[in-house]
Short mmCIF file of C-alpha atoms in Angstrom, two decimals:
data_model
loop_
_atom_site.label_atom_id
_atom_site.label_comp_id
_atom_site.label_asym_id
_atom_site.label_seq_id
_atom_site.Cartn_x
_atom_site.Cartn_y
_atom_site.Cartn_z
CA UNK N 1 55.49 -116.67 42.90
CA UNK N 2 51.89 -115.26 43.01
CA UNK N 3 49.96 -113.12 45.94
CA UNK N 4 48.22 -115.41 47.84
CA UNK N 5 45.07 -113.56 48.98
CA UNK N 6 42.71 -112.36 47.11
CA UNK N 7 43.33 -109.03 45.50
CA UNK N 8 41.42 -105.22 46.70
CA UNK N 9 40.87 -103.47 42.99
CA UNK N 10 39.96 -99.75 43.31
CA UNK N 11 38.73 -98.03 39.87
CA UNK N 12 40.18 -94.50 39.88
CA UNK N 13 38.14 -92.12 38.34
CA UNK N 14 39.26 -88.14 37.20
CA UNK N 15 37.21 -86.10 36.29
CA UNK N 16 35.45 -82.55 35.52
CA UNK N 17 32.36 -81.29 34.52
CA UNK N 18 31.40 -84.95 33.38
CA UNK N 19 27.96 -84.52 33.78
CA UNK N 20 27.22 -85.78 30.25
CA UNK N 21 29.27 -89.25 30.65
CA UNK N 22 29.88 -89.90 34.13
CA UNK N 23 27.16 -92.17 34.43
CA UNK N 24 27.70 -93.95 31.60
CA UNK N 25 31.34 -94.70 32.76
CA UNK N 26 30.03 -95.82 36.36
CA UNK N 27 27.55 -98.36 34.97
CA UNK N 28 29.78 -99.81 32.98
CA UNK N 29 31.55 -101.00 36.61
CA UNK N 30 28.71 -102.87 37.57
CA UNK N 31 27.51 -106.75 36.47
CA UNK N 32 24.18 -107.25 35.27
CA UNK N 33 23.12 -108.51 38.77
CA UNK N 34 24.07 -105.06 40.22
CA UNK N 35 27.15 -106.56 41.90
CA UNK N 36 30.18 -103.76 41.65
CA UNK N 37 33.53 -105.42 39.57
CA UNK N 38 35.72 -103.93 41.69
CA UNK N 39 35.95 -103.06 45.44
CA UNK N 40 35.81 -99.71 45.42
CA UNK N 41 35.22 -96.45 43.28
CA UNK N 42 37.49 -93.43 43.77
CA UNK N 43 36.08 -90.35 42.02
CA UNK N 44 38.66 -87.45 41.87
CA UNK N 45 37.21 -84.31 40.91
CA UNK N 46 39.57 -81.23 39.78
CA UNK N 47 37.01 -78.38 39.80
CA UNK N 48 33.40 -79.91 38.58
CA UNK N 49 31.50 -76.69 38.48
CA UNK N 50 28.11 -78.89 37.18
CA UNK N 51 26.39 -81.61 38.51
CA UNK N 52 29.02 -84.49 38.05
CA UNK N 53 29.62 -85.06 41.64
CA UNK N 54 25.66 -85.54 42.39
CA UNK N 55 25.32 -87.87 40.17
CA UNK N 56 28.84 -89.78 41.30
CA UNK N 57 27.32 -89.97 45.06
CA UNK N 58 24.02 -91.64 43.91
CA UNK N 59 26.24 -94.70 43.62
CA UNK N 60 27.13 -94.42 47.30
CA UNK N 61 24.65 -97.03 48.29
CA UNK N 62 25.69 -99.63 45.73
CA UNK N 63 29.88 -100.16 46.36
CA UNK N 64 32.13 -98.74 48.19
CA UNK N 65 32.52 -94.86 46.73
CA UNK N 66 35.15 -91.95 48.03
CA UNK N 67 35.60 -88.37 46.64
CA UNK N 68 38.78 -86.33 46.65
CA UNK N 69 38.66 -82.70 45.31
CA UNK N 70 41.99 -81.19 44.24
CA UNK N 71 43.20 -78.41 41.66
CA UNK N 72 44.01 -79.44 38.55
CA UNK N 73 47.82 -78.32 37.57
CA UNK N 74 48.19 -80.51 34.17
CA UNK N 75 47.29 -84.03 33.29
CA UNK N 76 50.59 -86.32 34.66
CA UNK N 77 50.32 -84.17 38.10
CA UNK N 78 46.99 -84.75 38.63
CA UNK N 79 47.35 -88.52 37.60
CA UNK N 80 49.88 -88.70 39.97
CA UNK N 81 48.43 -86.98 42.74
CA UNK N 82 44.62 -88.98 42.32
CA UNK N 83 47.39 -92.49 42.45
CA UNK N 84 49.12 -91.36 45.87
CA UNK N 85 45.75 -90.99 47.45
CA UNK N 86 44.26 -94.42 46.67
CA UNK N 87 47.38 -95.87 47.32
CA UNK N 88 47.22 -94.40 51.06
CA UNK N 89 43.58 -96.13 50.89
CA UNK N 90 45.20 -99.39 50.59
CA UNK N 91 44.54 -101.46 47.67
CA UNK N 92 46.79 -104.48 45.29
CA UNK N 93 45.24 -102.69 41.76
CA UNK N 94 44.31 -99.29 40.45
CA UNK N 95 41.98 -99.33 37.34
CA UNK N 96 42.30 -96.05 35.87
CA UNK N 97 39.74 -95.11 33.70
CA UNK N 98 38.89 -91.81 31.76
CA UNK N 99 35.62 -89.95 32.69
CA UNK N 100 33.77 -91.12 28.90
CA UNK N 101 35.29 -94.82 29.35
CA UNK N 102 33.43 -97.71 29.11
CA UNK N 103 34.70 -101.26 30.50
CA UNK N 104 34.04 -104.04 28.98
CA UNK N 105 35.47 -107.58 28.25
CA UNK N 106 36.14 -107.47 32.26
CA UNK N 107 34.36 -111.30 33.14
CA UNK N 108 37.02 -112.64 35.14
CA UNK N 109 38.78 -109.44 35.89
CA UNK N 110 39.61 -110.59 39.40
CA UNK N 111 40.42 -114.00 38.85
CA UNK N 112 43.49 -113.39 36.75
CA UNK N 113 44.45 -109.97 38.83
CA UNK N 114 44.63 -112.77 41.72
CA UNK N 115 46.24 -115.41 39.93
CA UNK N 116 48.96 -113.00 38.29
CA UNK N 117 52.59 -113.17 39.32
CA UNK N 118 54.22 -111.06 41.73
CA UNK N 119 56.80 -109.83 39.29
CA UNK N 120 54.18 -108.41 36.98
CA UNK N 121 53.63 -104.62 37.56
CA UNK N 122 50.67 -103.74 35.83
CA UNK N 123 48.65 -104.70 32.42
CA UNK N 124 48.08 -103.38 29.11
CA UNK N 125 44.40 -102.93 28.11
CA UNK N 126 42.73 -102.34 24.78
CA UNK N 127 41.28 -98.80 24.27
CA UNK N 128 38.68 -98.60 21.22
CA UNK N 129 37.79 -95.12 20.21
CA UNK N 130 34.87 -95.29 18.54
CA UNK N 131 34.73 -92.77 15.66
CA UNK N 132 31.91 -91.62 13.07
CA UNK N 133 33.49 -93.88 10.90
CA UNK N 134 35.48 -96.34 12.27
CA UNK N 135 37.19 -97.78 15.09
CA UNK N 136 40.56 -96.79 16.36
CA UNK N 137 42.15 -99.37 18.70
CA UNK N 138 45.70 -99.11 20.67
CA UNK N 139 46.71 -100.06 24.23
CA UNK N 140 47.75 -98.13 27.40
CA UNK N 141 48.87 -100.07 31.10
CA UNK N 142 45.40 -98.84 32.93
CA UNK N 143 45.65 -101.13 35.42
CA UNK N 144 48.58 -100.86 37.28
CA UNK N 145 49.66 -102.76 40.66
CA UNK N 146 49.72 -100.38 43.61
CA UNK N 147 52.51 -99.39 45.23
CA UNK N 148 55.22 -100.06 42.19
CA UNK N 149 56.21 -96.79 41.34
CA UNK N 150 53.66 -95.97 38.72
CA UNK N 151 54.70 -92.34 37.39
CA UNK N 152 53.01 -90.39 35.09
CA UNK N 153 54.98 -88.61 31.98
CA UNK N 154 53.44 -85.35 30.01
CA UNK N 155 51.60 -82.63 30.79
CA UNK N 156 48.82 -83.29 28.24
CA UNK N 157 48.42 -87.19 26.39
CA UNK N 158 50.24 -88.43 30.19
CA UNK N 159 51.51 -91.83 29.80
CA UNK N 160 52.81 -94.34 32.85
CA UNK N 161 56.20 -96.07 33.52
CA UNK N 162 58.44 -97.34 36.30
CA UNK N 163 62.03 -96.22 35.12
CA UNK N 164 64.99 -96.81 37.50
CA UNK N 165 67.52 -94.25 38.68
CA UNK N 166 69.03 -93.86 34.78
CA UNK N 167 65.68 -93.18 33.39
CA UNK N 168 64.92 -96.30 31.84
CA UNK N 169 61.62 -98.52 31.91
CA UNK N 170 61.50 -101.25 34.14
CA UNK N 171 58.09 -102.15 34.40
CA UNK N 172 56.73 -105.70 33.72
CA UNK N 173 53.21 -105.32 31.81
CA UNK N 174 51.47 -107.92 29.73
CA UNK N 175 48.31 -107.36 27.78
CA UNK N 176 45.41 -108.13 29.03
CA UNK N 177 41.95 -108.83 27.36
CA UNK N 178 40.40 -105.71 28.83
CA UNK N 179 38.37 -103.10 26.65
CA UNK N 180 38.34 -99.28 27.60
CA UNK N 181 35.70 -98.32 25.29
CA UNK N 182 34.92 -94.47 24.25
CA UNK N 183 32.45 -93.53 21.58
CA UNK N 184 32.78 -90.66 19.86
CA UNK N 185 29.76 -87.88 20.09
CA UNK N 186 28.53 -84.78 18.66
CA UNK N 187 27.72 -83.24 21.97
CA UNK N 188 31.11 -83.46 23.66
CA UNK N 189 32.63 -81.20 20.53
CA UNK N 190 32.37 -78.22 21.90
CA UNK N 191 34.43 -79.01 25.57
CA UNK N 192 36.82 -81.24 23.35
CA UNK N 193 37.72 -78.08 21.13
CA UNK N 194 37.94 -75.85 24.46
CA UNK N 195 40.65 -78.97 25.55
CA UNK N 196 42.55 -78.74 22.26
CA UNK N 197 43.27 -75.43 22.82
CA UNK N 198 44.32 -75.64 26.16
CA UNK N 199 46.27 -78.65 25.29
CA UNK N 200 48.14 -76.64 22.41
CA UNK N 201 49.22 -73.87 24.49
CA UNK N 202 50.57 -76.51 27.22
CA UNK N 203 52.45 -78.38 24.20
CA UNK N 204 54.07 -75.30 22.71
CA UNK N 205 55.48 -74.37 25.95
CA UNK N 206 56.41 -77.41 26.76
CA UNK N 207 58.71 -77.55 23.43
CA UNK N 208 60.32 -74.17 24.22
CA UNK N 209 61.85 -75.80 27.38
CA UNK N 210 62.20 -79.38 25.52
CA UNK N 211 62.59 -78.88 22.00
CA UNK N 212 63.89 -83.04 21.38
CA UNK N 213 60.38 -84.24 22.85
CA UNK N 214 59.70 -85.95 20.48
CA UNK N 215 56.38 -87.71 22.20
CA UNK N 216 55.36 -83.57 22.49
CA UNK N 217 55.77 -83.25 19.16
CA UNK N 218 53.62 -85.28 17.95
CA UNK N 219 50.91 -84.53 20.21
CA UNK N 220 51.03 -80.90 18.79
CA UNK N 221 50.39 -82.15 15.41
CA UNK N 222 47.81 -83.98 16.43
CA UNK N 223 46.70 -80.95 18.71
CA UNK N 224 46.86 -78.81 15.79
CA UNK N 225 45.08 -81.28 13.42
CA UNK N 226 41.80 -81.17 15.47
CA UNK N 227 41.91 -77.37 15.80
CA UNK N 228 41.90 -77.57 11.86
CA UNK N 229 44.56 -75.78 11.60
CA UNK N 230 46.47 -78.05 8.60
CA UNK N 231 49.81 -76.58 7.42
CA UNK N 232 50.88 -75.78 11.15
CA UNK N 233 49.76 -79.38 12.15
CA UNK N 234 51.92 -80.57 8.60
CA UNK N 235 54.62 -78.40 9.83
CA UNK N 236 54.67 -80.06 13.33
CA UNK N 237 54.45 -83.63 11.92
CA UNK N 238 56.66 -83.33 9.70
CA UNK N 239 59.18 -82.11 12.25
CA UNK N 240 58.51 -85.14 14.37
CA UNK N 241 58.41 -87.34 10.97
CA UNK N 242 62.75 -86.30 11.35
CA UNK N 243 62.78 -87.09 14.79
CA UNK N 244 63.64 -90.56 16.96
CA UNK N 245 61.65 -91.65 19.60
CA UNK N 246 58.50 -94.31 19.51
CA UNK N 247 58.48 -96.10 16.64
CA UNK N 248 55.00 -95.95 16.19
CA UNK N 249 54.27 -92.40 16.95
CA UNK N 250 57.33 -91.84 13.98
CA UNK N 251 55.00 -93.60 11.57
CA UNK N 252 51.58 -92.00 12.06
CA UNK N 253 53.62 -88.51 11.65
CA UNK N 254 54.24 -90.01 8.22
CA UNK N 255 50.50 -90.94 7.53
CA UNK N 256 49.33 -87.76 9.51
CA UNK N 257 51.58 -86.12 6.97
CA UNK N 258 49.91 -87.59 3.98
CA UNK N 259 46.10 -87.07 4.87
CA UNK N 260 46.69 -83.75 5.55
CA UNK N 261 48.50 -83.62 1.81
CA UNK N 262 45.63 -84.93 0.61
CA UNK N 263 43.43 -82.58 2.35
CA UNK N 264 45.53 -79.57 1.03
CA UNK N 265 44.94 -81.18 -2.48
CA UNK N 266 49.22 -81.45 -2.67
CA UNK N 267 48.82 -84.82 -4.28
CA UNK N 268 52.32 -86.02 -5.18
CA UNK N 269 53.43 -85.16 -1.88
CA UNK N 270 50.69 -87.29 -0.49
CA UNK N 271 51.95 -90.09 -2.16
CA UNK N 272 55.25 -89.57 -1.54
CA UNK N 273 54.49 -89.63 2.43
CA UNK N 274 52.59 -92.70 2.69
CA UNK N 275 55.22 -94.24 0.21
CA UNK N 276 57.89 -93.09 3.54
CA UNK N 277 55.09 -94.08 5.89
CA UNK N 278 55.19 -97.75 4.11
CA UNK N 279 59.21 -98.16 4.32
CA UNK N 280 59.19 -96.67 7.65
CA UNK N 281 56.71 -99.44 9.32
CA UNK N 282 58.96 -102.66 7.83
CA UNK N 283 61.99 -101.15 8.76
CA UNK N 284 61.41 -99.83 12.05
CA UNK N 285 58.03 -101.36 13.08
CA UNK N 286 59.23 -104.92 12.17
CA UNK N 287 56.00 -105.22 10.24
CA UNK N 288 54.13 -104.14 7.23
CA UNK N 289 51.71 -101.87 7.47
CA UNK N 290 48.26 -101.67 5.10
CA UNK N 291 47.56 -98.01 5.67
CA UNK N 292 50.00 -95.76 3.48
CA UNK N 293 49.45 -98.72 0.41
CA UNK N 294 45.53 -98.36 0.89
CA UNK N 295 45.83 -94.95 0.69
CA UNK N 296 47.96 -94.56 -2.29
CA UNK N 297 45.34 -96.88 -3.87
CA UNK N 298 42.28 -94.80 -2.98
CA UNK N 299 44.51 -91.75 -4.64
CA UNK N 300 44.59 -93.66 -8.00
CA UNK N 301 41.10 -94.90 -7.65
CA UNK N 302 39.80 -91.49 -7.52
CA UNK N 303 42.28 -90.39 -10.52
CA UNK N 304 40.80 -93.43 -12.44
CA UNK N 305 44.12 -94.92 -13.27
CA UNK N 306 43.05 -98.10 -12.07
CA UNK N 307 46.00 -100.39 -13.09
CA UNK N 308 47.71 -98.40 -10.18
CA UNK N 309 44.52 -98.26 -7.93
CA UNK N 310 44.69 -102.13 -8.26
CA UNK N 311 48.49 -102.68 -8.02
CA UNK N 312 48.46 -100.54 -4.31
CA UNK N 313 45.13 -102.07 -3.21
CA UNK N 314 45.94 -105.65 -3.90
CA UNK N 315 49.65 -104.99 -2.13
CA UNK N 316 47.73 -103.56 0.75
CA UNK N 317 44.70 -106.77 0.81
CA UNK N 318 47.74 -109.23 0.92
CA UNK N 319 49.20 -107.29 4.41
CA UNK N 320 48.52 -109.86 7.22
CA UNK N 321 45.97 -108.99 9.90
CA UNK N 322 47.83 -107.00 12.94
CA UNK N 323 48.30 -108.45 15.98
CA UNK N 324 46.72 -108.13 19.40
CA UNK N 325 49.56 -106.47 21.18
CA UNK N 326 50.73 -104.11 18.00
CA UNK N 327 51.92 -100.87 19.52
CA UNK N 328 50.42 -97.65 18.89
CA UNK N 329 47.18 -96.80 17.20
CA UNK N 330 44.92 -98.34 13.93
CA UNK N 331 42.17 -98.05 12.12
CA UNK N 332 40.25 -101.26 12.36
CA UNK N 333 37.80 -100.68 9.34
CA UNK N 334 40.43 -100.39 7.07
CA UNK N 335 41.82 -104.08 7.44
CA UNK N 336 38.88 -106.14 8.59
CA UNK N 337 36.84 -104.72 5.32
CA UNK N 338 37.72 -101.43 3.42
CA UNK N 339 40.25 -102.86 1.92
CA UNK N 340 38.87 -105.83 0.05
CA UNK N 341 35.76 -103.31 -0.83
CA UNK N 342 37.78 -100.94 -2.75
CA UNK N 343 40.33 -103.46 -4.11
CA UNK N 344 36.67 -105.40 -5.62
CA UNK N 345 35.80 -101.97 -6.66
CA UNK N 346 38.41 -101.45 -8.58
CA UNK N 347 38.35 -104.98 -10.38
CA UNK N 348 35.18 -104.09 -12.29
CA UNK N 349 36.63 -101.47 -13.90
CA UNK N 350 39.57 -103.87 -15.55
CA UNK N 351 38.87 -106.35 -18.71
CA UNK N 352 41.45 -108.61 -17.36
CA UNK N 353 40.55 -112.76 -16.10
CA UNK N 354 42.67 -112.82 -13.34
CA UNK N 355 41.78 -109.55 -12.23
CA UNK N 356 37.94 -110.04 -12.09
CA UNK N 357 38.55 -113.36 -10.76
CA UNK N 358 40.32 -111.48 -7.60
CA UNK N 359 37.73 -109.20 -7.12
CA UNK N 360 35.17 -112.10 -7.38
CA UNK N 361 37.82 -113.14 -4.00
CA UNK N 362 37.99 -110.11 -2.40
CA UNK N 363 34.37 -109.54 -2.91
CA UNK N 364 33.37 -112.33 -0.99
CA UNK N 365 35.66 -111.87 1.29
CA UNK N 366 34.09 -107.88 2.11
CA UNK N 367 30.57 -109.84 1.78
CA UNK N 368 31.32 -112.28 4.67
CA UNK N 369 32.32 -109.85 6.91
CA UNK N 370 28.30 -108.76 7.08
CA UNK N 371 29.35 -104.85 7.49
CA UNK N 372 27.13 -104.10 4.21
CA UNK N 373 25.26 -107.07 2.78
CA UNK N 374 23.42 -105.78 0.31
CA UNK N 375 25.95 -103.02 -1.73
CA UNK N 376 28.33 -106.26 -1.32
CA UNK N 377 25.92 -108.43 -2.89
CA UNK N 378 25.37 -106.19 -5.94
CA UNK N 379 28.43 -105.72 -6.83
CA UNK N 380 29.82 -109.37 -6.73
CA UNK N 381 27.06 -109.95 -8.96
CA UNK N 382 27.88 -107.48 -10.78
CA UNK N 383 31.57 -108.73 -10.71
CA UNK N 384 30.14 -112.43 -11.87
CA UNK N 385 28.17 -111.28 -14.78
CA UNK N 386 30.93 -108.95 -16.14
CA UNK N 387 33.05 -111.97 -16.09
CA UNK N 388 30.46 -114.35 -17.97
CA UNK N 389 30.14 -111.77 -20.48
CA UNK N 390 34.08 -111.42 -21.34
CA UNK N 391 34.80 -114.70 -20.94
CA UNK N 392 31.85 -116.85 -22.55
CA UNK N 393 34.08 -119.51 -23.24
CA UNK N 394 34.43 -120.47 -19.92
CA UNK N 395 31.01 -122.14 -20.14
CA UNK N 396 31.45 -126.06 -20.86
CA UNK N 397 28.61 -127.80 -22.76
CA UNK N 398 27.94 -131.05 -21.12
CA UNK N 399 24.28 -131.77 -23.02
CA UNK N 400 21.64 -130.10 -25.14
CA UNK N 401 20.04 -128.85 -22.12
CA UNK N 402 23.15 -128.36 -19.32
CA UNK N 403 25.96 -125.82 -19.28
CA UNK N 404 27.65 -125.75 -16.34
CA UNK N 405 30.07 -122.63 -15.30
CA UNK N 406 34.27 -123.83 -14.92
CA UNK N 407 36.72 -122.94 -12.86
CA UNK N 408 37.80 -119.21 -13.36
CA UNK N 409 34.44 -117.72 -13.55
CA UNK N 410 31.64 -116.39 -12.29
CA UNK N 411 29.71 -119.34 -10.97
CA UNK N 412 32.62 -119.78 -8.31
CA UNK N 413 31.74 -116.34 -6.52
CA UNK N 414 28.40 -116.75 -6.78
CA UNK N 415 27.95 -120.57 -5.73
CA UNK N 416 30.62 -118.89 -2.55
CA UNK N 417 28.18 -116.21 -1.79
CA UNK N 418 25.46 -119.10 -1.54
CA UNK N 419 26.80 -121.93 -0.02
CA UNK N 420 30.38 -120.49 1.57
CA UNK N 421 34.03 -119.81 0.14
CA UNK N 422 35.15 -123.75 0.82
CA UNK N 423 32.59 -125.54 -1.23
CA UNK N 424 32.54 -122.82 -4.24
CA UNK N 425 36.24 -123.24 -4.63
CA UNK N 426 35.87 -127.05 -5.26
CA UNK N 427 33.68 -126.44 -7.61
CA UNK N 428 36.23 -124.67 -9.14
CA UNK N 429 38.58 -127.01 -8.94
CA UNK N 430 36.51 -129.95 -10.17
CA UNK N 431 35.16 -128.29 -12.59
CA UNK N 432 38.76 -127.27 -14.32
CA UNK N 433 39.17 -131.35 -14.30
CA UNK N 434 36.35 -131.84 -16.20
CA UNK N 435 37.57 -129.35 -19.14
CA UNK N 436 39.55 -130.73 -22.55
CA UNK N 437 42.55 -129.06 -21.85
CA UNK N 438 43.44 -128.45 -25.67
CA UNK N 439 40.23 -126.04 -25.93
CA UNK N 440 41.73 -123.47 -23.75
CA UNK N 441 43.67 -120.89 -24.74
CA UNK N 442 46.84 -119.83 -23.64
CA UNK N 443 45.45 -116.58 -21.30
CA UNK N 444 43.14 -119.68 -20.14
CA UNK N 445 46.42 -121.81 -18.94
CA UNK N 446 48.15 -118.88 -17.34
CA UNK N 447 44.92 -118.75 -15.41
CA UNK N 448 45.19 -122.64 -14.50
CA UNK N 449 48.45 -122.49 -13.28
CA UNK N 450 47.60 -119.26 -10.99
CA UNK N 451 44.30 -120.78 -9.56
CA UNK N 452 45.46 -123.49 -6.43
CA UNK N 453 47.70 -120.00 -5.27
CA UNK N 454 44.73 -117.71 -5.79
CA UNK N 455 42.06 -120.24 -4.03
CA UNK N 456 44.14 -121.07 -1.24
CA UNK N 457 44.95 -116.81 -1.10
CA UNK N 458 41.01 -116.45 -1.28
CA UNK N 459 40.37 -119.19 1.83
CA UNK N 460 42.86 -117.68 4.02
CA UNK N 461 41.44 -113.96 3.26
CA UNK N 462 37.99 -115.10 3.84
CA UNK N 463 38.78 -117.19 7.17
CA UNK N 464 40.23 -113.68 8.65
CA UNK N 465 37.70 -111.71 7.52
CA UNK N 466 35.50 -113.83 9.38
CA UNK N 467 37.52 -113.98 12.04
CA UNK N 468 38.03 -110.04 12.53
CA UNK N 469 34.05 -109.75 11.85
CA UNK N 470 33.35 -111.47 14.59
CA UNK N 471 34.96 -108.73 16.87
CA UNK N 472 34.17 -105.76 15.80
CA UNK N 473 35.24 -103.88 18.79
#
């Protein structure tokens, strides 16, 4: 059964002392022909004492635009409150958006909102936290079907649900293709520190009354792990680490746990936690997880015991791509290129065939993602001419005048970097036809019999890398 008439979407709005960002969220509402995405804006304000609702009326005279002002008590109460007021407005969706969001992906927003099923309660979007560094994705259900019984849970890092009279969720929500973008920025710091603070006090409390929350728990790691305050935030995820609850809150404690080893120079116990981190995500995620396996390989890297850097980085470049609708929180850099970087990294620093030749893979693989062309570049050749030089007797004579390269070697990577991973990889395999196969020694033949796993390994690498390159949000 779907809703027949065509759907009223209000984006909600909360916000204080915004000034900085409001604008930027606002804009993002609107097409590129000045047209408004939705059908109204609801801004509501708990105790702005700067310009941010100014600059929210300018956009009276472009959509519809309302204003509530109300105390703020904590985050799920004032959620909750801003919800039961558009609601009374009358309207089928609420869009809820932070005051620093940015929505994008949104063509066609209304189209599916008014072609989606009556059963369905609400939708999943994508949030991407853009960081110095990288980009941290995970979902949330931001747009939620009025009048369902949205509720929201927490007094600080509030989450929604529709639970029935025992407690337990009951709400229908897909994911959607929807992007709730924030970019990290040096000029927010110093209100984000004055919220960590505030948000630690609220969590700390809130554990006195609940000590088994385990979704508070975690938060005040993570609370405490801003503030910089490291063996209290250890302590706290550690706790949690011990603790049931959401499966992927259990494993970040368990990575949390090992950075902030790491940080704190407590090596072994790094290890040890993204080892537990590792176990943790196949047995209770229902899927392997890259992170704890990269890091461990980073660890040995930097230690210069490479055999191990290689054994935990390869592991970790052989962990399929997530999917869309993976619970909890990632870091996207780390699996669409880091990975195959440092793994290629690593390679040069080994006198072993098969070795080089995967980093000659991986390599290209980093290289066709386009993220850095030019250290990429210089070190496959790099990669290529180390090979040559070991393994000289690769090189098949055909004439006086004409060596051409065979299949294990260098010329493979580099004829990939030239002319793409397909066509350098049948070179590789024609040219292991053309070679006597009583020249080649027996480290040759183990070589042989790896290569048809090894190409078809290196296609399907390079095809995602591609793939995830081309959405680098």
């Amino acid at each position: 059964m779907k809703i027949e008439k065509e759907c009223h979407i209000t984006a909600l709005v909360m916000v204080k002392n915004e000034s900085l960002t409001i604008e930027r969220t606002l804009d993002s509402l609107f097409n590129d022909d000045a047209t408004c995405k939705v059908d109204r804006i609801a801004i509501f304000d708990t105790g702005s004492t700067d310009d941010t609702l100014e600059k929210c009326k300018t956009y009276a005279n472009k959509t519809d635009l309302v204003i509530k002002e109300d105390e703020f008590v904590d985050f799920s109460v004032s959620r909750n409150k801003s919800r039961d007021w558009v609601e009374s407005l009358d309207t089928d969706w609420i869009l809820f958006l932070d005051s620093n969001d940015e929505l994008r992906n949104s063509d066609g927003m209304r189209k599916f909102l008014d072609d989606t099923p009556a059963e369905i309660d609400g939708y999943y979007t994508l949030r991407h936290l853009k960081m110095p560094d990288d980009t941290i994705k995970f979902k949330t259900v931001n747009l939620q079907r009025a009048g369902r019984g949205w509720t929201y849970y927490g007094p600080v890092h509030e989450y929604p649900d529709i639970r029935d009279d025992e407690g337990k969720s009951t709400a229908k929500s897909p994911l959607s293709s929807i992007i709730l973008y924030q970019q990290h920025r040096e000029k927010d710091l110093e209100k984000t520190k004055k919220r960590h603070a505030w948000d630690k006090q609220v969590l700390i409390k809130a554990l006195e009354e609940d000590p088994d929350n385990a979704r508070n728990q975690f938060y005040l790691g993570q609370t405490l792990n801003d503030l910089n305050e490291k063996e209290e935030a250890l302590e706290a995820f550690s706790k949690r680490a011990g603790m049931t609850g959401f499966a992927p809150d259990g494993f970040s404690a368990r990575l949390h746990c090992g950075d902030i080893c790491l940080e704190l120079s407590r090596i072994e116990e790094a290890i040890v936690w993204y080892l537990r981190a590792t176990t943790y995500s196949e047995q209770y995620l229902g899927l392997l997880r890259a992170e704890g396996l990269y890091a461990i390989g980073i660890i040995y890297r930097m230690m210069k015991l490479y055999k191990l850097a290689f054994t935990f980085l390869n592991n970790a470049c052989n962990v399929p791509p997530l999917p869309e609708d993976i619970d909890g929180s990632f870091n996207n850099l780390a699996y669409t290129y880091l990975r195959y970087k440092r793994l290629a990294e690593v390679t040069i620093e080994l006198d072993d065939m098969l070795i080089l030749r995967r980093g000659i893979q991986v390599c290209t693989a980093a290289l066709n993602t386009g993220i850095n062309v030019k250290d990429d570049e210089e070190l496959l050749d790099a990669l290529v001419d180390k090979f040559k030089k070991l393994y000289p007797d690769r090189i098949q004579v055909n004439s006086p005048d004409e060596t051409e390269e065979t299949k294990d070697g260098a010329e493979d990577g580099a004829e990939e970097t030239k002319d793409g991973a397909e066509d350098g990889a049948e070179e590789t395999k024609d040219g292991a036809e053309d070679e006597p196969e009583d020249t080649m020694t027996p480290e040759e033949k183990q070589a042989e019999e790896h290569l048809k796993d090894l190409e078809d390994e290196e296609n399907a690498m390079i095809e995602r890398a591609e793939e995830e390159a081309n959405n680098p949000f």
